[in-house]
mmCIF file of C-alpha atoms and ligand atoms in Angstrom:
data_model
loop_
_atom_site.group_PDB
_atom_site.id
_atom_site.type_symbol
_atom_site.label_atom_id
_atom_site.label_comp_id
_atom_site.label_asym_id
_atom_site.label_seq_id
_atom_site.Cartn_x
_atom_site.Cartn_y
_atom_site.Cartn_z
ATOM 1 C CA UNK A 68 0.000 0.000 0.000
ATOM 2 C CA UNK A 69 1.610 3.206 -0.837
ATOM 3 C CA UNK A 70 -0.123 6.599 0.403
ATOM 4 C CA UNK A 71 1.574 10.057 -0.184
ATOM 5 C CA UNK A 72 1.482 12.550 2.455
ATOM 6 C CA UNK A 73 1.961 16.480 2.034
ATOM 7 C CA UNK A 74 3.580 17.784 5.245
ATOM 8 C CA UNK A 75 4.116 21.883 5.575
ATOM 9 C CA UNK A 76 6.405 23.128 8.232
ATOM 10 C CA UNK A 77 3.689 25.245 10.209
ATOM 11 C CA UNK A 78 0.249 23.343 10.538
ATOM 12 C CA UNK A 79 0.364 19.428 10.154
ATOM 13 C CA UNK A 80 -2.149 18.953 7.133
ATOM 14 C CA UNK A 81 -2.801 15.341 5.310
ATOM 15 C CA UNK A 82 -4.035 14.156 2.404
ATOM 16 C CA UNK A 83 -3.978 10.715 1.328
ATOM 17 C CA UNK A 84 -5.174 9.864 -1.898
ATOM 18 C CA UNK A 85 -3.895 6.867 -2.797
ATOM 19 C CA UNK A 86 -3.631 3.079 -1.822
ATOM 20 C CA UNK A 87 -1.683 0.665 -4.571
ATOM 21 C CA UNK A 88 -0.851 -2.424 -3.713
ATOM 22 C CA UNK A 89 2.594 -3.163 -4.891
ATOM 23 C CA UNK A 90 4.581 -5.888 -3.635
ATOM 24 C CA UNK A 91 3.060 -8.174 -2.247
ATOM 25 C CA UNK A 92 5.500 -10.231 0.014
ATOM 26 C CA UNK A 93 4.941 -13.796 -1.306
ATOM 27 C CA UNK A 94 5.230 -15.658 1.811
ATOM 28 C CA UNK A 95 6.800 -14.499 5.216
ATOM 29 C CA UNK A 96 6.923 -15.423 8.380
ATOM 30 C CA UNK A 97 3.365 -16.980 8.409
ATOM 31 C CA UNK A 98 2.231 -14.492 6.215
ATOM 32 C CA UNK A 99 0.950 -15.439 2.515
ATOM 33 C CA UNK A 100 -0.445 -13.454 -0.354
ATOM 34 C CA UNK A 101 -2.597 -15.595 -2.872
ATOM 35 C CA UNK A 102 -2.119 -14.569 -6.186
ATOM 36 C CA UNK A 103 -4.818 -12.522 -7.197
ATOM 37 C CA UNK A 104 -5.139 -10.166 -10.196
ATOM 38 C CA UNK A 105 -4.518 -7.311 -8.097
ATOM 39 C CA UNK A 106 -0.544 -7.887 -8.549
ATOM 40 C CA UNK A 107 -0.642 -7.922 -12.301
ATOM 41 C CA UNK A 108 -1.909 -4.478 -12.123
ATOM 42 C CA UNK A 109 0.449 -1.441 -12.671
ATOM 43 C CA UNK A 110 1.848 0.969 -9.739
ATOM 44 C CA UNK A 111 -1.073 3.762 -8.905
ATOM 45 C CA UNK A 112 -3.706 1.851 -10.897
ATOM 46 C CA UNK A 113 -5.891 2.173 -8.132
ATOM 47 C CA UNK A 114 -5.422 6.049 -7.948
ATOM 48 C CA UNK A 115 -8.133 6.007 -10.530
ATOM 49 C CA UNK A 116 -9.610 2.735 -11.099
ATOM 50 C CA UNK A 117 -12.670 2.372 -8.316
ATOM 51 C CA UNK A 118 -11.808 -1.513 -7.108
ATOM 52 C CA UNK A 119 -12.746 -2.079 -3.730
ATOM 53 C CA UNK A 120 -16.716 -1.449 -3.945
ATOM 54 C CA UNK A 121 -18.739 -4.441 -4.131
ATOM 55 C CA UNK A 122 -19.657 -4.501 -7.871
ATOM 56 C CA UNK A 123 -23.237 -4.280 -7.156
ATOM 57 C CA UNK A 124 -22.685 -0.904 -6.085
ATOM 58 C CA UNK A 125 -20.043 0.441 -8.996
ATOM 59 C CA UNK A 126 -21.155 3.315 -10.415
ATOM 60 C CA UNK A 127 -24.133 3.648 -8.785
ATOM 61 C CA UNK A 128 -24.847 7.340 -7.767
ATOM 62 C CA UNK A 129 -23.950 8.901 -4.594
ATOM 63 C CA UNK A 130 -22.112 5.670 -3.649
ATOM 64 C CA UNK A 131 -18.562 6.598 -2.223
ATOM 65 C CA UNK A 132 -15.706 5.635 0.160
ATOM 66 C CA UNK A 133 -14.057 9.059 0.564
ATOM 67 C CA UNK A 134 -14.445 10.484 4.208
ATOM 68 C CA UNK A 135 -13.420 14.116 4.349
ATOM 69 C CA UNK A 136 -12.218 15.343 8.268
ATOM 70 C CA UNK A 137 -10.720 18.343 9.630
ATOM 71 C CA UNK A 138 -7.361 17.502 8.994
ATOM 72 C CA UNK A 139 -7.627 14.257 6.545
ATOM 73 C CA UNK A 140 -9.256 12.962 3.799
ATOM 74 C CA UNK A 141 -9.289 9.814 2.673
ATOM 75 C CA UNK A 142 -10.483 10.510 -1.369
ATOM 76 C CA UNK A 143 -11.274 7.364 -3.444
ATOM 77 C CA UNK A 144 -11.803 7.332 -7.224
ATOM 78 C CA UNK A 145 -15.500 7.263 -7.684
ATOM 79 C CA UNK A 146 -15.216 10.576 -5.617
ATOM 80 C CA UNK A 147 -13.241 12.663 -8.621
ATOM 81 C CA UNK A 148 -15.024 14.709 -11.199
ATOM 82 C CA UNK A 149 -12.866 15.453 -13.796
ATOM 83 C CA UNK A 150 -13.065 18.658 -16.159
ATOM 84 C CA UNK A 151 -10.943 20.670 -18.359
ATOM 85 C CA UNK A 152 -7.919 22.386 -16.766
ATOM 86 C CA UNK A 153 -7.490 26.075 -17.346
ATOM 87 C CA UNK A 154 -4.038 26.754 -19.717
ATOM 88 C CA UNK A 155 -3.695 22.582 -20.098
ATOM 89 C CA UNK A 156 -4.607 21.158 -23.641
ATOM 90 C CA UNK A 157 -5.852 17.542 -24.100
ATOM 91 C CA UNK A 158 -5.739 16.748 -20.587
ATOM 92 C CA UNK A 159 -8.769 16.547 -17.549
ATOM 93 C CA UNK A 160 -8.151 17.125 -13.913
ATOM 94 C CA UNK A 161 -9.871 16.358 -11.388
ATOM 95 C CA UNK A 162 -9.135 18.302 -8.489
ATOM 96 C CA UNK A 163 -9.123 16.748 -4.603
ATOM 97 C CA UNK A 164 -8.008 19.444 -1.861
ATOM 98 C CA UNK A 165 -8.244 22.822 -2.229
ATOM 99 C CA UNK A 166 -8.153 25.946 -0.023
ATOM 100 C CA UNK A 167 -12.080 25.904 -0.019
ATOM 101 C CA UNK A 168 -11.470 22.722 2.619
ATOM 102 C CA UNK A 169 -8.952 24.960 4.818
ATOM 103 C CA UNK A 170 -5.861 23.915 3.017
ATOM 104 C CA UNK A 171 -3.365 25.837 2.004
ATOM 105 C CA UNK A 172 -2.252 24.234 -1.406
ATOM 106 C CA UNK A 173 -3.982 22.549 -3.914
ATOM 107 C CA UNK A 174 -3.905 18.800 -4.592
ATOM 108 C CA UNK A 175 -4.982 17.840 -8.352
ATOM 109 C CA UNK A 176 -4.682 14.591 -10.440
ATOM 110 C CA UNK A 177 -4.158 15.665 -14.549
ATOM 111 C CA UNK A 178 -4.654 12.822 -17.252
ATOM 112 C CA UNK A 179 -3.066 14.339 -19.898
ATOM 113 C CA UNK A 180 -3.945 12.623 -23.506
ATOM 114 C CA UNK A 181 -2.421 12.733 -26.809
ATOM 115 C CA UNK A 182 -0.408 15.783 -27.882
ATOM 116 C CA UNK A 183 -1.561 17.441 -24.439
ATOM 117 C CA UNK A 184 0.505 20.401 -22.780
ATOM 118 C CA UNK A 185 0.788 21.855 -19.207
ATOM 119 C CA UNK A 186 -0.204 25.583 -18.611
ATOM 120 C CA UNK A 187 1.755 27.326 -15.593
ATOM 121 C CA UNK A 188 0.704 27.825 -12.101
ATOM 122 C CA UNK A 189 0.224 31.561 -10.518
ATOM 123 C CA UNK A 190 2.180 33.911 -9.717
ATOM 124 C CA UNK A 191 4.523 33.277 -6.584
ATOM 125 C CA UNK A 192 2.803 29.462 -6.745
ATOM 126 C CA UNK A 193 5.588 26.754 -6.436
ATOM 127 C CA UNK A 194 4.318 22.741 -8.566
ATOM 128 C CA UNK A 195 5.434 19.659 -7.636
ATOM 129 C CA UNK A 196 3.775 16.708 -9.812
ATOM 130 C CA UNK A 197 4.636 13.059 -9.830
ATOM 131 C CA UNK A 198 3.616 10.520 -12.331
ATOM 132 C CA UNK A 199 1.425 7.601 -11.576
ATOM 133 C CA UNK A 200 0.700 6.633 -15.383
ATOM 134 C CA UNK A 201 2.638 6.515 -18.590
ATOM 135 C CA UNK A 202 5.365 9.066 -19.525
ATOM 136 C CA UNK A 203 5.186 12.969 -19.871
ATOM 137 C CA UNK A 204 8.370 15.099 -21.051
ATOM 138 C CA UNK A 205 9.336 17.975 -18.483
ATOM 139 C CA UNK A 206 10.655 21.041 -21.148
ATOM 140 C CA UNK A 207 12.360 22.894 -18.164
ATOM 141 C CA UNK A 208 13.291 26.415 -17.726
ATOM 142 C CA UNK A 209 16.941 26.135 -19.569
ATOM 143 C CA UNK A 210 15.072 24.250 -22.533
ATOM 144 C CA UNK A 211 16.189 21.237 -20.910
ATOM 145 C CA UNK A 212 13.863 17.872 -21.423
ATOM 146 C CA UNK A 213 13.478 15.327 -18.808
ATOM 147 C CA UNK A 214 11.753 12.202 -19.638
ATOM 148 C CA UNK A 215 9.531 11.350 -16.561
ATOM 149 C CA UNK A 216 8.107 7.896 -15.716
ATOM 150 C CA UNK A 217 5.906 6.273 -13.084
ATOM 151 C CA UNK A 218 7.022 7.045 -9.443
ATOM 152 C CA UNK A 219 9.093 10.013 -10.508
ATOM 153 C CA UNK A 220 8.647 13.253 -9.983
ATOM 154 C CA UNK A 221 9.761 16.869 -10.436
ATOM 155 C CA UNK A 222 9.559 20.422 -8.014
ATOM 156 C CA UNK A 223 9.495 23.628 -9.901
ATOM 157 C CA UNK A 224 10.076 26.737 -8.100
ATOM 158 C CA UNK A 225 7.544 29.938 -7.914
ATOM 159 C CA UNK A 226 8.010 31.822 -11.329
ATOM 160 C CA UNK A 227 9.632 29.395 -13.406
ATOM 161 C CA UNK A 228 8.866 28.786 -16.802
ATOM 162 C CA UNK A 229 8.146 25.321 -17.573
ATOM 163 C CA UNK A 230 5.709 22.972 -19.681
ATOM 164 C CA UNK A 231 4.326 18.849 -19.773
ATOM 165 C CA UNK A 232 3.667 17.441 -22.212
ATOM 166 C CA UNK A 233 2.304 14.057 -23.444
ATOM 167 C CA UNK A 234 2.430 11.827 -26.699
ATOM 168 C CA UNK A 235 0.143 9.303 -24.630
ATOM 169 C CA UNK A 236 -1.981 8.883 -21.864
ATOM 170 C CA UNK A 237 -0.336 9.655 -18.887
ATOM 171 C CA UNK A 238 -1.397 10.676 -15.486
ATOM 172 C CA UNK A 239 0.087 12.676 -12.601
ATOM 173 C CA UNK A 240 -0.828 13.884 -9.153
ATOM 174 C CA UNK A 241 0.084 17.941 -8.776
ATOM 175 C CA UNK A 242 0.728 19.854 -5.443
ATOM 176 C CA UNK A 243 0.659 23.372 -5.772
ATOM 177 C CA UNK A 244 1.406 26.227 -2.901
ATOM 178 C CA UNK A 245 1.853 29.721 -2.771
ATOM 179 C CA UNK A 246 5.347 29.426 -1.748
ATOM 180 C CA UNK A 247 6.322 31.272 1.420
ATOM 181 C CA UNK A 248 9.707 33.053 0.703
ATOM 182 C CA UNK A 249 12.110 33.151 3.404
ATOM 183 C CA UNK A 250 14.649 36.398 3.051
ATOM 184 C CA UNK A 251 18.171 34.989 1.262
ATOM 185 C CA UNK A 252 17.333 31.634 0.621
ATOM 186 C CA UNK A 253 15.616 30.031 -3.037
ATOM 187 C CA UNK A 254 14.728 26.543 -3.846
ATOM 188 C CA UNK A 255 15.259 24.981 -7.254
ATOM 189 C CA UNK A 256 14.110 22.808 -9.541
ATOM 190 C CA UNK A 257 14.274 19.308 -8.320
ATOM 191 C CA UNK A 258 13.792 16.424 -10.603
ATOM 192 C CA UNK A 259 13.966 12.853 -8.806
ATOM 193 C CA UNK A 260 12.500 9.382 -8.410
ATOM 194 C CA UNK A 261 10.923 7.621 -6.009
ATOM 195 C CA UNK A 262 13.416 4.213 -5.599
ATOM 196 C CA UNK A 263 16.601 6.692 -5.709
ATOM 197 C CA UNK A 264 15.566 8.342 -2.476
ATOM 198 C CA UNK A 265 17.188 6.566 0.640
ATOM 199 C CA UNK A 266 14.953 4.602 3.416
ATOM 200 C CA UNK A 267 14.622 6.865 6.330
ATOM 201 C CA UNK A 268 14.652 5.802 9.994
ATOM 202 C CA UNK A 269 11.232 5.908 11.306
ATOM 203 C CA UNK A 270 11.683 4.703 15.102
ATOM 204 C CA UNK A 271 8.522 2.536 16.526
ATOM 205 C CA UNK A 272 7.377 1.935 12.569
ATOM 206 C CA UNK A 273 7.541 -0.640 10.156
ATOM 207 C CA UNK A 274 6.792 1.138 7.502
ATOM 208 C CA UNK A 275 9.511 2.549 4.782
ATOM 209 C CA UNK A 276 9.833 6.474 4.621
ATOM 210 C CA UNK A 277 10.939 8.283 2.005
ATOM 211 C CA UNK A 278 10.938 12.051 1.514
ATOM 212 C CA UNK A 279 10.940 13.277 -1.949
ATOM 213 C CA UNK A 280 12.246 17.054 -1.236
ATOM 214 C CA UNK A 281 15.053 18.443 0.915
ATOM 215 C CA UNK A 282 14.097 19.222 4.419
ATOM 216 C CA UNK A 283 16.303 22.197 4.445
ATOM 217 C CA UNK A 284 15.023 25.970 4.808
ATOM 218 C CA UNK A 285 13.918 27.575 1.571
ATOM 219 C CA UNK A 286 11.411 24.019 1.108
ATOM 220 C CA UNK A 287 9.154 25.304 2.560
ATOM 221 C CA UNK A 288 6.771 21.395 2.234
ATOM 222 C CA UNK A 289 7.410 18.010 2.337
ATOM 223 C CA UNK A 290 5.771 14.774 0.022
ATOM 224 C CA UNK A 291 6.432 12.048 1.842
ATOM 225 C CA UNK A 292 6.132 8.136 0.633
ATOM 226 C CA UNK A 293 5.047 5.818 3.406
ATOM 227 C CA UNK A 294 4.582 2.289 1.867
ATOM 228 C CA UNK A 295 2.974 -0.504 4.123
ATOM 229 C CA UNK A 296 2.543 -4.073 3.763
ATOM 230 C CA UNK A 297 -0.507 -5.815 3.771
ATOM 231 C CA UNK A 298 -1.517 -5.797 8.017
ATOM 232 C CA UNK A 299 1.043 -3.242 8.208
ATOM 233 C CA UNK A 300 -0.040 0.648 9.691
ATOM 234 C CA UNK A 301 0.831 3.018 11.896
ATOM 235 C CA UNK A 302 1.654 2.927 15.520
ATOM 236 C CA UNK A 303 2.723 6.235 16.734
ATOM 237 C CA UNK A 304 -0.521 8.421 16.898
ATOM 238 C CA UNK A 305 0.499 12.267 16.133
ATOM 239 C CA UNK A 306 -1.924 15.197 17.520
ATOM 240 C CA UNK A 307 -1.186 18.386 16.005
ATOM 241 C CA UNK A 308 -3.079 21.236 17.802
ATOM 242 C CA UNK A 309 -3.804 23.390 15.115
HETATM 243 C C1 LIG B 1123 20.285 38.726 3.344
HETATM 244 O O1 LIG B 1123 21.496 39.003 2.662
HETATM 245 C C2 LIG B 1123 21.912 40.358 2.747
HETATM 246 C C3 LIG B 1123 23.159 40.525 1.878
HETATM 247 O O2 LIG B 1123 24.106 39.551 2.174
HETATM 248 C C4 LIG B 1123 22.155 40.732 4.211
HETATM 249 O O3 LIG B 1123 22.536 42.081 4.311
HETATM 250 C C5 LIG B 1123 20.879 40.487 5.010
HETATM 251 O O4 LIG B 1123 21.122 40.733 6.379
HETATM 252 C C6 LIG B 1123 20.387 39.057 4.810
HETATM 253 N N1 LIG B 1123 19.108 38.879 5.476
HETATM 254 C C7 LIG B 1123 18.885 37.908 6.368
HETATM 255 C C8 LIG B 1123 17.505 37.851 6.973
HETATM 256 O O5 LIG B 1123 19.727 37.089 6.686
#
């Protein structure tokens, strides 16, 4: 199960949108996994592909599984409503948190289709996307192109020129925040993936941490990875006073 958290330095907020279930242990320590078509499905296919409702109630309306709290949501696919993005060609978003639910960034999945292009976010409004289907081409500020694949990701500073684009289907999860500035110190572009990032300690857990952007100064948020096992979940109970 993999869920990604967004973390900002002065209120705790969390969304979780996603649970995959990637690999599955085969057999350890008492613990089996049948085979079962849910491991011959791609990384992230459940991000947008409603599995878990009994098929009786698929598609029927107002049926859901998403619970919206204070400070979580848990958002599952029959939940999105996907429409055009503003400046994006060929390519539907569907957006999840926004600052209408108290956040203070906006969480977005884009399927981008054939020949389909980014547009930019607003003024002073830093992006980080990561891919969770098929293959989009970063053109970055220098004119530079980065091929980007499932489970990798890029961070583009406030006010940087940049565009996405798409031969094929692909899909990606954006995070986008009015960046706080901090006097004498910038970020920069940041283009990574998920597997190169180091395992982080993560004393009393099981699970395996990784965080996709530096935790120094000018960052001003964090997307952290947290995969679990099957049975596996968190023991340490954070409160946050607000
Ligand atoms: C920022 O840098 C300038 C020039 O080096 C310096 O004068 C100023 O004190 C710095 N500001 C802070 C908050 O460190």
């Amino acid at each position: 199960m993999k869920s990604f958290s967004a973390f900002s330095g002065q209120t705790l907020f969390f969304a979780l949108i996603t649970l995959s279930f990637v690999n599955i242990a085969v057999c350890n320590e008492g613990f089996c996994s049948a085979p079962s078509i849910l491991d011959a499905q791609p990384l992230y296919w459940k991000v947008t592909n409603p599995t878990l409702s009994p098929s009786h109630l698929r598609d029927l309306p107002g049926f859901t599984r998403s619970v919206y709290k204070r400070d979580h949501a848990l958002i599952t696919p029959e939940s999105h409503v996907y429409s055009p993005l503003l400046d994006w060609t060929n390519t539907l978003g569907a957006f999840l948190i926004t600052p209408s639910i108290g956040s203070h960034f906006v969480m977005y999945l884009a399927k981008m289709q054939e020949n389909s292009n980014s547009g930019l976010p607003p003024r002073d409004v830093e992006r980080f996307l990561f891919v969770l289907q098929g293959v989009v081409t970063l053109n970055d500020v220098l004119g530079t192109k980065h091929k980007l694949e499932v489970d990798s990701y890029a961070y583009l500073p406030p006010n940087t020129e940049h565009s996405l684009s798409s031969d094929a289907s692909a899909t990606l999860v954006v995070f986008e925040r009015r960046h706080d500035y901090l006097e004498n110190h910038t970020t920069e572009q940041i283009i990574g993936s998920t597997d190169k990032q180091p395992l982080l300690e993560t004393p009393g857990e099981i699970f395996e941490l990784r965080k996709l952007l530096p935790t120094s100064l000018p960052y001003d948020f964090n997307i952290h990875i947290m995969d679990f096992q099957p049975g596996e979940y968190l023991n340490v109970k954070v409160y946050c006073p607000l």
